[in-house]
Short mmCIF file of C-alpha atoms in Angstrom, two decimals:
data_model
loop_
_atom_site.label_atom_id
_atom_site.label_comp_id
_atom_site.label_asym_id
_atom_site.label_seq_id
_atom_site.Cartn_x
_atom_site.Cartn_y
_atom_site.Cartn_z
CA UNK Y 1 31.04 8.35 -12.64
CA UNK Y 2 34.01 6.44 -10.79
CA UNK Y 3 34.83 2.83 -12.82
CA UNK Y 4 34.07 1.92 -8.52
CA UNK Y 5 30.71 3.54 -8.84
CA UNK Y 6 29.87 1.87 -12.09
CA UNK Y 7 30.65 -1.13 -11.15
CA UNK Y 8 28.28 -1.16 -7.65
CA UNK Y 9 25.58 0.13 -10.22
CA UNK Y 10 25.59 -2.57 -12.50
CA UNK Y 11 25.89 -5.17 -9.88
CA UNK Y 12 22.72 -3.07 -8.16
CA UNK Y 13 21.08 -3.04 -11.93
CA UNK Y 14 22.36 -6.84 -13.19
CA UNK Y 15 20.80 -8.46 -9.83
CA UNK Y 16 17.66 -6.23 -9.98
CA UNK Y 17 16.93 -6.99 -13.90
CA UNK Y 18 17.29 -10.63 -12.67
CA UNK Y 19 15.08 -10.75 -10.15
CA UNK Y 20 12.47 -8.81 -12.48
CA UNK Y 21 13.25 -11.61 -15.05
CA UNK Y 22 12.97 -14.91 -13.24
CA UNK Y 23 10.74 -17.27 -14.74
CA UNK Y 24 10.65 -20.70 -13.50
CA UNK Y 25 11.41 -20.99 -9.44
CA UNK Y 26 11.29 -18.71 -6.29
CA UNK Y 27 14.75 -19.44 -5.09
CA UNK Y 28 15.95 -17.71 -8.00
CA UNK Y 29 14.44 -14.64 -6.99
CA UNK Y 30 15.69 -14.88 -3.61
CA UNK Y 31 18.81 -15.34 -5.11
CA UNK Y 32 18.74 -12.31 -7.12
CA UNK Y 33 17.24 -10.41 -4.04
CA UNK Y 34 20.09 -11.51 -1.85
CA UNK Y 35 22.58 -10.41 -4.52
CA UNK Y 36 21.25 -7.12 -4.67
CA UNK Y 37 21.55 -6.37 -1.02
CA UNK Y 38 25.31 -8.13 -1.24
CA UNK Y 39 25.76 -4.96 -4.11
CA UNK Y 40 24.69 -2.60 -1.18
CA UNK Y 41 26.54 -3.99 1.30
CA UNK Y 42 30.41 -3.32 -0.31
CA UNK Y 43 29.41 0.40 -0.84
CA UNK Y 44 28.05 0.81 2.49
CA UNK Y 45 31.57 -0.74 3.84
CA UNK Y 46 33.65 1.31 1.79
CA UNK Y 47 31.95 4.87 2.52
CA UNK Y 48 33.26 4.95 5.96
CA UNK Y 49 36.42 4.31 5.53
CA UNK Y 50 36.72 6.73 2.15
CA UNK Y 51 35.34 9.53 4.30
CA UNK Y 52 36.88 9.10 7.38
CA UNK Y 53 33.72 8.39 9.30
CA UNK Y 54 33.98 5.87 11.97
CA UNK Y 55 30.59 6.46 13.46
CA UNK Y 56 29.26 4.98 10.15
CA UNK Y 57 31.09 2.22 10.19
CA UNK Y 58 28.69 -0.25 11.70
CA UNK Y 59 25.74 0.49 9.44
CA UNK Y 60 26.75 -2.47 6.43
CA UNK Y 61 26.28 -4.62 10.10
CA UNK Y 62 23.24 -3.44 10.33
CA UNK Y 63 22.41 -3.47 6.84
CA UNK Y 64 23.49 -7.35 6.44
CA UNK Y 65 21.38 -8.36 9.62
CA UNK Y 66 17.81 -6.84 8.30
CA UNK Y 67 18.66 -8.58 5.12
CA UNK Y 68 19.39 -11.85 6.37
CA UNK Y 69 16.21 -11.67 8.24
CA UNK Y 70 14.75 -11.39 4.95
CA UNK Y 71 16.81 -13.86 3.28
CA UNK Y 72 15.50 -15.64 6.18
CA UNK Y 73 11.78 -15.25 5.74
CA UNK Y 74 12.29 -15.60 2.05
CA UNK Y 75 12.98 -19.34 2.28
CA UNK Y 76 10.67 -19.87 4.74
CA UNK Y 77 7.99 -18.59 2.54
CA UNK Y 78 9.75 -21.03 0.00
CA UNK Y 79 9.03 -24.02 2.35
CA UNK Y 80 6.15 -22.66 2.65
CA UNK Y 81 5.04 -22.63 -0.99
CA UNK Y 82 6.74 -26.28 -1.20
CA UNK Y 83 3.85 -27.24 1.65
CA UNK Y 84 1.00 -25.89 -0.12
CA UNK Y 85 1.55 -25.46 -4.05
CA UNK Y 86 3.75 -28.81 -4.03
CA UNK Y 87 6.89 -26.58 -5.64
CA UNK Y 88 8.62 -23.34 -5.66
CA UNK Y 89 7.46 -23.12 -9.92
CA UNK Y 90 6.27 -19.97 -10.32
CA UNK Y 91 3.35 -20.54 -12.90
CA UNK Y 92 1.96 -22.62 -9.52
CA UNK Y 93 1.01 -19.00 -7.97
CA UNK Y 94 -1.96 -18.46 -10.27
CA UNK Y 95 -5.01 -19.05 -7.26
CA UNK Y 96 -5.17 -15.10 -6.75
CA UNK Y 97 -6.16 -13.95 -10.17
CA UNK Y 98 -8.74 -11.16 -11.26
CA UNK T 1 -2.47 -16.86 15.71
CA UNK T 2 -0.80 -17.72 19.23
CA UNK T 3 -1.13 -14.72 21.11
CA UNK T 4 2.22 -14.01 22.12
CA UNK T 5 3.77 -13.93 17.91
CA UNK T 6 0.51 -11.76 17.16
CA UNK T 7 1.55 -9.05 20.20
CA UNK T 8 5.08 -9.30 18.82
CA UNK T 9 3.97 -8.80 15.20
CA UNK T 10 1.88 -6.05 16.13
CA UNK T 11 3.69 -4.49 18.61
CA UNK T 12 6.84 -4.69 15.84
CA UNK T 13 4.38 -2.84 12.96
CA UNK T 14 3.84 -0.18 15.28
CA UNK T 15 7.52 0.02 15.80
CA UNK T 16 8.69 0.22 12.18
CA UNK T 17 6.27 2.49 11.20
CA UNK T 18 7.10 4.46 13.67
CA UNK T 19 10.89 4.22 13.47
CA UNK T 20 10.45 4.91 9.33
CA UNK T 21 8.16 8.23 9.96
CA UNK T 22 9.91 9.87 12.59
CA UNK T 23 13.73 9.30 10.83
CA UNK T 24 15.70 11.69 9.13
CA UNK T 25 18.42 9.27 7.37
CA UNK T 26 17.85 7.01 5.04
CA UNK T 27 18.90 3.92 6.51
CA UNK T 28 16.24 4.34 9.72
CA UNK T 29 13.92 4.63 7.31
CA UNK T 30 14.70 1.43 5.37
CA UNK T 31 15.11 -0.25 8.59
CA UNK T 32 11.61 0.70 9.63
CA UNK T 33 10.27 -0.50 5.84
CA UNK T 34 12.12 -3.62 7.15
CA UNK T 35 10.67 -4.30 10.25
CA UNK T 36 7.23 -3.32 8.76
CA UNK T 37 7.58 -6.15 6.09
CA UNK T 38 8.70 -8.55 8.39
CA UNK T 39 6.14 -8.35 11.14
CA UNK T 40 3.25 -8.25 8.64
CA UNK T 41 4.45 -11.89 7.08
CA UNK T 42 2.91 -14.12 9.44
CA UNK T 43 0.09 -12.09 9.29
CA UNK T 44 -0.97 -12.59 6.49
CA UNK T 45 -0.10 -16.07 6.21
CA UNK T 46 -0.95 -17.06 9.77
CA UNK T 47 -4.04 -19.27 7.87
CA UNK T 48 -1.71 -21.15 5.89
CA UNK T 49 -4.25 -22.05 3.34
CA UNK T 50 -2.29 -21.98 -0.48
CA UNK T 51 -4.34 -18.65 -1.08
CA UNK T 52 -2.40 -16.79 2.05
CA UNK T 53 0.67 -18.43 1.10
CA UNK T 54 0.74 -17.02 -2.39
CA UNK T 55 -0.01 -13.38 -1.36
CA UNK T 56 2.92 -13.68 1.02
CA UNK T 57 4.85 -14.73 -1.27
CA UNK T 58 4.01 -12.08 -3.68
CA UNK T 59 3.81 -9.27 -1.08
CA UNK T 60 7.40 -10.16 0.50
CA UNK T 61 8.84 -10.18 -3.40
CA UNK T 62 7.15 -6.78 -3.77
CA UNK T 63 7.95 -5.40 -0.68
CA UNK T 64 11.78 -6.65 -0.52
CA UNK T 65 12.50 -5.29 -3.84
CA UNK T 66 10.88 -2.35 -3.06
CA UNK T 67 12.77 -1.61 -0.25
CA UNK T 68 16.09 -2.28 -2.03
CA UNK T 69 15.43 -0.21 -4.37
CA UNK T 70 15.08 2.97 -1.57
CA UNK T 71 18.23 1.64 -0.07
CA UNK T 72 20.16 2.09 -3.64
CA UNK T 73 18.65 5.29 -4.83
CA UNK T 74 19.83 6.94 -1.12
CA UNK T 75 22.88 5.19 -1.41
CA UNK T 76 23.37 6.71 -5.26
CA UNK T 77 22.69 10.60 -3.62
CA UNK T 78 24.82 9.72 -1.25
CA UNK T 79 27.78 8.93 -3.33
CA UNK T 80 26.80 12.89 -5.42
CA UNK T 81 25.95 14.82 -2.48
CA UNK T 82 27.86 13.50 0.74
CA UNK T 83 24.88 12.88 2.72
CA UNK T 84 22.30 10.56 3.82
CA UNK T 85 19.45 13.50 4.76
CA UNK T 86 16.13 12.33 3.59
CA UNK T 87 14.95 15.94 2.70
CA UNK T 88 17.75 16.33 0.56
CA UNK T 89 17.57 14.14 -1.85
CA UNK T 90 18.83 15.81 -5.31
CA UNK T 91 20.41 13.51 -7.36
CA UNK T 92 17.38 13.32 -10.20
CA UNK T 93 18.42 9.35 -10.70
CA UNK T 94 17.77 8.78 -6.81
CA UNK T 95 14.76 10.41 -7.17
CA UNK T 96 13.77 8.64 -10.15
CA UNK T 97 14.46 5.37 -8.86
CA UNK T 98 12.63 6.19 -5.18
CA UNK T 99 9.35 7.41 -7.05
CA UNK T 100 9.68 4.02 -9.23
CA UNK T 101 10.53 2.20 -5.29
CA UNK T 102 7.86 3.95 -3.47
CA UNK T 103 5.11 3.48 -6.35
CA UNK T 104 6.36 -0.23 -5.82
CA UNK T 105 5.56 -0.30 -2.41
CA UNK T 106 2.31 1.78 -2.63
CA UNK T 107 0.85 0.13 -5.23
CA UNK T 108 0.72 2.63 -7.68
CA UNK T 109 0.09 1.95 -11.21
CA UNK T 110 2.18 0.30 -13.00
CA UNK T 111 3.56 -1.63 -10.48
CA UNK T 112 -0.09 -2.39 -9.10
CA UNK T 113 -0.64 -5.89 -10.04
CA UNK T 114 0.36 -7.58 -6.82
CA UNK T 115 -1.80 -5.38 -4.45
CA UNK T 116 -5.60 -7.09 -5.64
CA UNK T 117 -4.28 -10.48 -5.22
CA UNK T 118 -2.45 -9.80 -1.96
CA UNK T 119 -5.33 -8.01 -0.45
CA UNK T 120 -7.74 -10.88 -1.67
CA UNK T 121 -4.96 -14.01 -0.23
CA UNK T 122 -5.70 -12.09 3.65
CA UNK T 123 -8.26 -11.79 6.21
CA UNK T 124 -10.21 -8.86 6.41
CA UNK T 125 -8.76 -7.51 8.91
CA UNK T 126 -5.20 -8.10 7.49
CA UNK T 127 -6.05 -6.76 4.44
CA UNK T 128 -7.03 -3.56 6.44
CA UNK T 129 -3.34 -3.52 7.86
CA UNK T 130 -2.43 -3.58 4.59
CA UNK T 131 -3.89 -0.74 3.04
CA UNK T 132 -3.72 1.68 5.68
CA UNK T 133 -0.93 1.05 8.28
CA UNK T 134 1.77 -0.56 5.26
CA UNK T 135 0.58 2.58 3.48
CA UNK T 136 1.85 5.54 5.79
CA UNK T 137 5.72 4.98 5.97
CA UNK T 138 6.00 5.28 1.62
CA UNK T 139 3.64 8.34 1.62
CA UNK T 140 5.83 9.82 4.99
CA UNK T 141 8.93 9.31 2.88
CA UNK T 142 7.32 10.65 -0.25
CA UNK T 143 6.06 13.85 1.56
CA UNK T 144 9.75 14.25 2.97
CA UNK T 145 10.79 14.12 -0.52
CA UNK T 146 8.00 15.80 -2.67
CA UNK T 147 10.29 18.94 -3.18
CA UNK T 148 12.48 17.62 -5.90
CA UNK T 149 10.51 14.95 -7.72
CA UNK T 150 9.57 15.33 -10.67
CA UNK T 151 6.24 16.74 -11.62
CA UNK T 152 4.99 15.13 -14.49
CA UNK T 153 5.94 11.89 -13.50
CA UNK T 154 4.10 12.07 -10.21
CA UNK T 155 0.89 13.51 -11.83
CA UNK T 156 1.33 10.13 -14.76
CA UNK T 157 1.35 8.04 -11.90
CA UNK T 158 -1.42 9.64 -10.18
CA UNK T 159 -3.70 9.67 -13.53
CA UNK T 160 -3.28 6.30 -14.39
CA UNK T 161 -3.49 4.72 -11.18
CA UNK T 162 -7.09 6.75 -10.64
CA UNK T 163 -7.98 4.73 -14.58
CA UNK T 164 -6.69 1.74 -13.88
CA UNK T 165 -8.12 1.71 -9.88
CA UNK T 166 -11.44 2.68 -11.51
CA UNK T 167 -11.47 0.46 -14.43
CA UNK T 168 -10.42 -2.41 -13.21
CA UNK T 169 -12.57 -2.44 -10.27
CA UNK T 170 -15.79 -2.61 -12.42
CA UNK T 171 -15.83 -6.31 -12.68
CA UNK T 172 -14.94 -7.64 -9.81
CA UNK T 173 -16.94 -9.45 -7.25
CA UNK T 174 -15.00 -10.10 -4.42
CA UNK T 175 -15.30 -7.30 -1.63
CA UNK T 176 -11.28 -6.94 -0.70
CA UNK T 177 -10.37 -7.03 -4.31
CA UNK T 178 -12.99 -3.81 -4.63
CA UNK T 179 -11.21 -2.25 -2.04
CA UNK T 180 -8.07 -3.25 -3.29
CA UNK T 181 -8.67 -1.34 -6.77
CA UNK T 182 -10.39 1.73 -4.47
CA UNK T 183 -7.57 2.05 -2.32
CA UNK T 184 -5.38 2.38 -5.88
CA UNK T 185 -7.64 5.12 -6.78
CA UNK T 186 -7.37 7.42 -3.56
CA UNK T 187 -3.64 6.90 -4.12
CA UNK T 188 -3.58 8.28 -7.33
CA UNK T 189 -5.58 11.33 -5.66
CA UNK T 190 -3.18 11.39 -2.77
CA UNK T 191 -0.23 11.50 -5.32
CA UNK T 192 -1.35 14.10 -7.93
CA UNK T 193 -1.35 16.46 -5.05
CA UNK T 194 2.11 15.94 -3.13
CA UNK T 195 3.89 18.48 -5.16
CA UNK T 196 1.92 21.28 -5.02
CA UNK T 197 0.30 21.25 -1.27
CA UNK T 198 1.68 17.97 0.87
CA UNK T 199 -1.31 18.77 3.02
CA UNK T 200 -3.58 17.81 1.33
CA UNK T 201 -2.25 14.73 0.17
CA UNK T 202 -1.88 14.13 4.31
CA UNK T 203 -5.66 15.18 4.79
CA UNK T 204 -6.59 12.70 2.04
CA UNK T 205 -4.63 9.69 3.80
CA UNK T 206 -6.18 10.49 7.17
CA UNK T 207 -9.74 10.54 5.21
CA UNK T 208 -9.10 7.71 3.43
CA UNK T 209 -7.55 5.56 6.25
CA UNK T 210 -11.10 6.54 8.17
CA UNK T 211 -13.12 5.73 5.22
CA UNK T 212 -11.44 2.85 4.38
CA UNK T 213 -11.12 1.31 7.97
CA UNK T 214 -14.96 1.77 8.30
CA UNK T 215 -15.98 -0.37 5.34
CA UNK T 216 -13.87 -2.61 6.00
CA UNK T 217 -14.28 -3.10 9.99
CA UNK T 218 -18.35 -3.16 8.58
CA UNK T 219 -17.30 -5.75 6.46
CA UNK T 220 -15.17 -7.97 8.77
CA UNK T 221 -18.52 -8.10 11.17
CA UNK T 222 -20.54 -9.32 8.91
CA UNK T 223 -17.80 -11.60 7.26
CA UNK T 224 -18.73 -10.57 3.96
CA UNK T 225 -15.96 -11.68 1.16
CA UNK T 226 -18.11 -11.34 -2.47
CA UNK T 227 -21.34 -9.40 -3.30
CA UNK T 228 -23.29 -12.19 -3.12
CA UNK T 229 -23.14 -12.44 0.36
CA UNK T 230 -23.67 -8.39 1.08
CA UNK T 231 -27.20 -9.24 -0.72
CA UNK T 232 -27.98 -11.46 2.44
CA UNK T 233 -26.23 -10.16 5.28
CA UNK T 234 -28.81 -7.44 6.13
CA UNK T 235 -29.94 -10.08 8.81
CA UNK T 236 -27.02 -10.16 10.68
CA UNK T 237 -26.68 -6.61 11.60
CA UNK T 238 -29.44 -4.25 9.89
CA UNK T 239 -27.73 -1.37 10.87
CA UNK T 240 -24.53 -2.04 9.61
CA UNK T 241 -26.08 -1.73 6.20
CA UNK T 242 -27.38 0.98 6.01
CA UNK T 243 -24.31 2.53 7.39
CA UNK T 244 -22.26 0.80 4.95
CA UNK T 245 -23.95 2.55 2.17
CA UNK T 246 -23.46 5.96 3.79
CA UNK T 247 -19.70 5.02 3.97
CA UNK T 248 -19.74 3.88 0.26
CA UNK T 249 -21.07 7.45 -1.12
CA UNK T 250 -18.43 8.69 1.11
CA UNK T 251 -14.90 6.64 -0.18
CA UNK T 252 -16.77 7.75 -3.90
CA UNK T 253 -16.72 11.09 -2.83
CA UNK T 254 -20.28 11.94 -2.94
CA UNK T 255 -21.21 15.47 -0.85
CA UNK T 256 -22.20 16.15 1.72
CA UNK T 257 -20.40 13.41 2.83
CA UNK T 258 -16.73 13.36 4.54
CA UNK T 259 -15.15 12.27 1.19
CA UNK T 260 -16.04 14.86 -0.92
CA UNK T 261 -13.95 16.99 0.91
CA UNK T 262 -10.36 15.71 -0.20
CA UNK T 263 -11.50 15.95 -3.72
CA UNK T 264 -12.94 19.69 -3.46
CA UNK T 265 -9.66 20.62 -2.33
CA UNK T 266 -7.44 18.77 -4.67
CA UNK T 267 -9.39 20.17 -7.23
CA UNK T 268 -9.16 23.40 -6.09
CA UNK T 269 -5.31 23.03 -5.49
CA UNK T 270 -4.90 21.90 -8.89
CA UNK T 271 -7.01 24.64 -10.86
CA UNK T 272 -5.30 27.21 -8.55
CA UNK T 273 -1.67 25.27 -9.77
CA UNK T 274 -3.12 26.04 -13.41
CA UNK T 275 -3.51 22.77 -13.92
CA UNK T 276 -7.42 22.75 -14.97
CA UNK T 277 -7.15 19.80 -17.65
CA UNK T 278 -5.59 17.23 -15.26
CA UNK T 279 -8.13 18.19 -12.85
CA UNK T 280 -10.92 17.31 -15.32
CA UNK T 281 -9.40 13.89 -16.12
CA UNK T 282 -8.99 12.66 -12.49
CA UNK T 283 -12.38 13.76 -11.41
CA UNK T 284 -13.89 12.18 -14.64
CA UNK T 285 -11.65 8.98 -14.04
CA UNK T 286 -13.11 8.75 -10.17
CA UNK T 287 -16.30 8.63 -11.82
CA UNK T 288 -15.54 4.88 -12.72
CA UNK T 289 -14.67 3.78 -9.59
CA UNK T 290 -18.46 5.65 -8.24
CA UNK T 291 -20.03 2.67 -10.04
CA UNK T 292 -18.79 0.07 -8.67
CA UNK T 293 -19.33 1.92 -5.32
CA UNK T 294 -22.62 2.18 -5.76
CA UNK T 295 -23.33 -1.59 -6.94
CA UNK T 296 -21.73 -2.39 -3.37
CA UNK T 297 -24.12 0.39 -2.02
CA UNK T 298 -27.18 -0.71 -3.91
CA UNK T 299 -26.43 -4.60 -3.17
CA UNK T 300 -26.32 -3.87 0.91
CA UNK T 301 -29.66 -2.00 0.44
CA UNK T 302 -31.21 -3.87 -2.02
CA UNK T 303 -32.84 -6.72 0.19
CA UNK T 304 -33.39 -4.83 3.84
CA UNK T 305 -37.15 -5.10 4.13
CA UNK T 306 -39.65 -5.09 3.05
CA UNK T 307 -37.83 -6.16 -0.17
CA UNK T 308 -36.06 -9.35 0.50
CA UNK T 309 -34.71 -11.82 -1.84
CA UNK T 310 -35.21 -16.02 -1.65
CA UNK T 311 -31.46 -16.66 -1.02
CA UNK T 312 -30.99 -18.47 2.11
CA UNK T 313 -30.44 -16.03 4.47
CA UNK T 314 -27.52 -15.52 7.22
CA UNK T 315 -27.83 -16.53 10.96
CA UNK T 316 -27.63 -13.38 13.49
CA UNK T 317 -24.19 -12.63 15.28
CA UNK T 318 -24.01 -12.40 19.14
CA UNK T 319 -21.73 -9.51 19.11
CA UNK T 320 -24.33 -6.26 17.89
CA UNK T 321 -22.05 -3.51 19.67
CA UNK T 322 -18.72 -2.51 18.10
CA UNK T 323 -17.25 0.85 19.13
CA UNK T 324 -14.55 1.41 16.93
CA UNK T 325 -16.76 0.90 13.55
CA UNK T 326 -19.55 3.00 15.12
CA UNK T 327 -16.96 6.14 16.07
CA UNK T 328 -15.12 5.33 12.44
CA UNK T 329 -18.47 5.78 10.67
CA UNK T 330 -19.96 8.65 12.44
CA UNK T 331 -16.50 10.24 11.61
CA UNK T 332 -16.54 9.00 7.67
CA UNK T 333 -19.65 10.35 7.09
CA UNK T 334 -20.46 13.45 8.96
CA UNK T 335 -17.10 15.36 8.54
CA UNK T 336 -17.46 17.39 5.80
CA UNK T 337 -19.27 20.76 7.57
CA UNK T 338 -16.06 20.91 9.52
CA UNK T 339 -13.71 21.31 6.22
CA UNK T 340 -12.64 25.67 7.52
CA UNK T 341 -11.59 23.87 11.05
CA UNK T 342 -9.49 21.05 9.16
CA UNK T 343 -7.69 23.17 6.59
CA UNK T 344 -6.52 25.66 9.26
CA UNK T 345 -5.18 23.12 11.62
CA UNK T 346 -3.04 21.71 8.86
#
């Protein structure tokens, strides 16, 4: 594997490992999820131009846009959680359990 | 919900899912999964009580990550092979990491944890968006893919997610969280299949998206959320439970109703695929989840008359016709002598 490719995997793996890891509040895991689609986007903007294929070239665009969307709905689910659990803790989500 | 965001939502559910099933590169299909996530949100928080909040929350995590994940494991085959064709997906670390994605997004064990309390945080009828409609865009991309994954890690997942649907489903008392470990069960059925025949493994979504729509269309009429109230609610619509029960046996895969039928065949499939001993386990491991359909079955049956219990009982409904749940359970339980005419049209 290229040192290039290695490197977008263990961006990709680092953000993903801390998103499975957070522990105390929700924006981290935003965080971690934005992160991970920032890993996906420098890829995406370099494959057109390493294989000469223009008609790719606007799919990071559209890549970027559905995630900030998300990124988007992400926080307002963290307002959200603010309104009704008080905080974005995570030990807070515990109404749901078996 | 104000009518005009709950036509866009739906109208925009309809839209990924179809966008994700009919595309043939990967990023469509991750910008259907998208859409899908996105439009389902307000869904199932439109209540905003802290109970719908929190299984947003923990769907959108879920979901996002999930959907990441698909995004990196094409864009990791892409970087081997040169191309972004779903079908062709070779690389065995992208297909590693989609199973791993799409078990994330199904619900599979053991990434099941978030799909009881989701299904429990949402209205009924949400919760029936969520297991059948969010359901069909992972299983279209895993039947796309089903060539080159491997075997034995489909057929783990498939095992364990039958125990674990079954298991954990005996003590519950809340309806959707039942349904929510059921629906984990017919997955595992759906997925210990997809390598050998992908057929069957569609026949046993459309079954189970009848089955499942039925009980739970049943259930949103007479607005029952915990056993408790099933014991009572044969006031409301008499009927409706008595047909429940039919479509209980069915989802447990009793004959000669409709949902013996997927099981016959997987079993067959799988003893023809020499695979005999996994075939025993996963019909013995469905035989957990029959109990707890049958406590739902016995507790809507229980108390019609002339047995009848001294709870307080419910107040009748105006609405006694319903056309969808009536067609829905005539198909969920009477489908079975038409098995020859259903495995040739596959």
């Amino acid at each position: 594997m290229s040192p290039l490719h290695f490197s977008f995997y263990s961006a990709f793996t680092f953000s993903s490992l801390g998103l499975a890891f957070h522990r105390t509040h929700l924006i981290s895991a935003l965080l971690c999820l934005e992160s991970m689609m920032l890993s996906m986007f420098i890829p995406l903007s370099i494959w057109p131009v390493e294989n000469q294929t223009p008609s790719f070239a606007l799919v990071p665009i559209l890549m970027l846009a559905f995630s900030a969307c998300e990124t988007g709905t992400g926080l307002a689910m963290l307002v959200a959680s603010a309104r009704t659990h008080g905080s974005d803790h995570l030990h807070n989500l515990n109404l749901l359990q078996c | 919900m104000n009518p005009h965001a709950k036509l866009i939502c739906t109208v925009s559910l309809i839209m990924g899912t179809s966008i994700t099933i009919s595309s043939n590169h990967w990023i469509l299909a991750w910008t259907g999964l998208e859409i899908n996530t996105l439009a389902i949100i307000p869904l199932i928080s439109k209540s905003h009580h802290p109970r719908a909040i929190e299984a947003t929350i923990k769907y959108f995590l879920t979901q996002s990550t999930a959907s990441a994940l698909i995004l990196f494991s094409s864009m990791t085959n892409a970087w081997s092979t040169g191309q972004w064709d779903i079908t062709q997906l070779n690389h065995p670390t992208s297909c590693l990491m989609l199973t791993m994605a799409i078990a994330i997004k199904l619900g599979l064990v053991p990434f099941h944890f978030w799909f009881p309390e989701v299904l429990q945080g949402s209205s009924l009828i949400t919760a029936l968006l969520l297991s059948t409609l969010m359901k069909l865009p992972p299983i279209t991309l895993l039947l796309l893919t089903s060539q080159s994954l491997n075997t034995t890690l489909l057929t783990l997942l498939a095992i364990s997610s039958t125990l674990i649907g079954g298991w954990m489903g005996l003590n519950q008392t809340q309806t959707r969280k039942i349904l929510a470990f059921s629906s984990i069960s017919h997955l595992g059925w759906m997925i210990m299949i997809i390598s050998y025949n992908p057929q069957l493994t569609i026949l046993t979504f459309i079954l189970y998206t009848i089955m499942t729509s039925t009980v739970f269309l049943s259930l949103a009429q007479i607005k029952v959320l915990k056993l408790s109230t099933l014991l009572i609610s044969w006031t409301k619509t008499p009927m409706l439970n008595a047909t429940v029960m039919l479509t209980l046996l069915s989802l447990a895969g009793l004959p000669p109703l409709t949902g013996f039928m997927p099981k016959w065949l997987i079993i067959q499939e799988l003893t023809k695929q020499e695979m005999t001993p996994m075939a025993t386990i996963i019909t013995m491991l469905s035989l957990l989840s029959l109990f707890f359909y049958l406590r739902l079955a016995y507790h809507s049956t229980i108390t019609l008359p002339p047995n009848s219990s001294n709870h307080m009982k419910l107040w009748r409904t105006n609405k006694t016709l319903n056309t969808p749940t009536a067609i829905l359970t005539a198909l969920s339980t009477t489908l079975l002598p038409l098995s020859p005419l259903i495995i040739t049209m596959l």
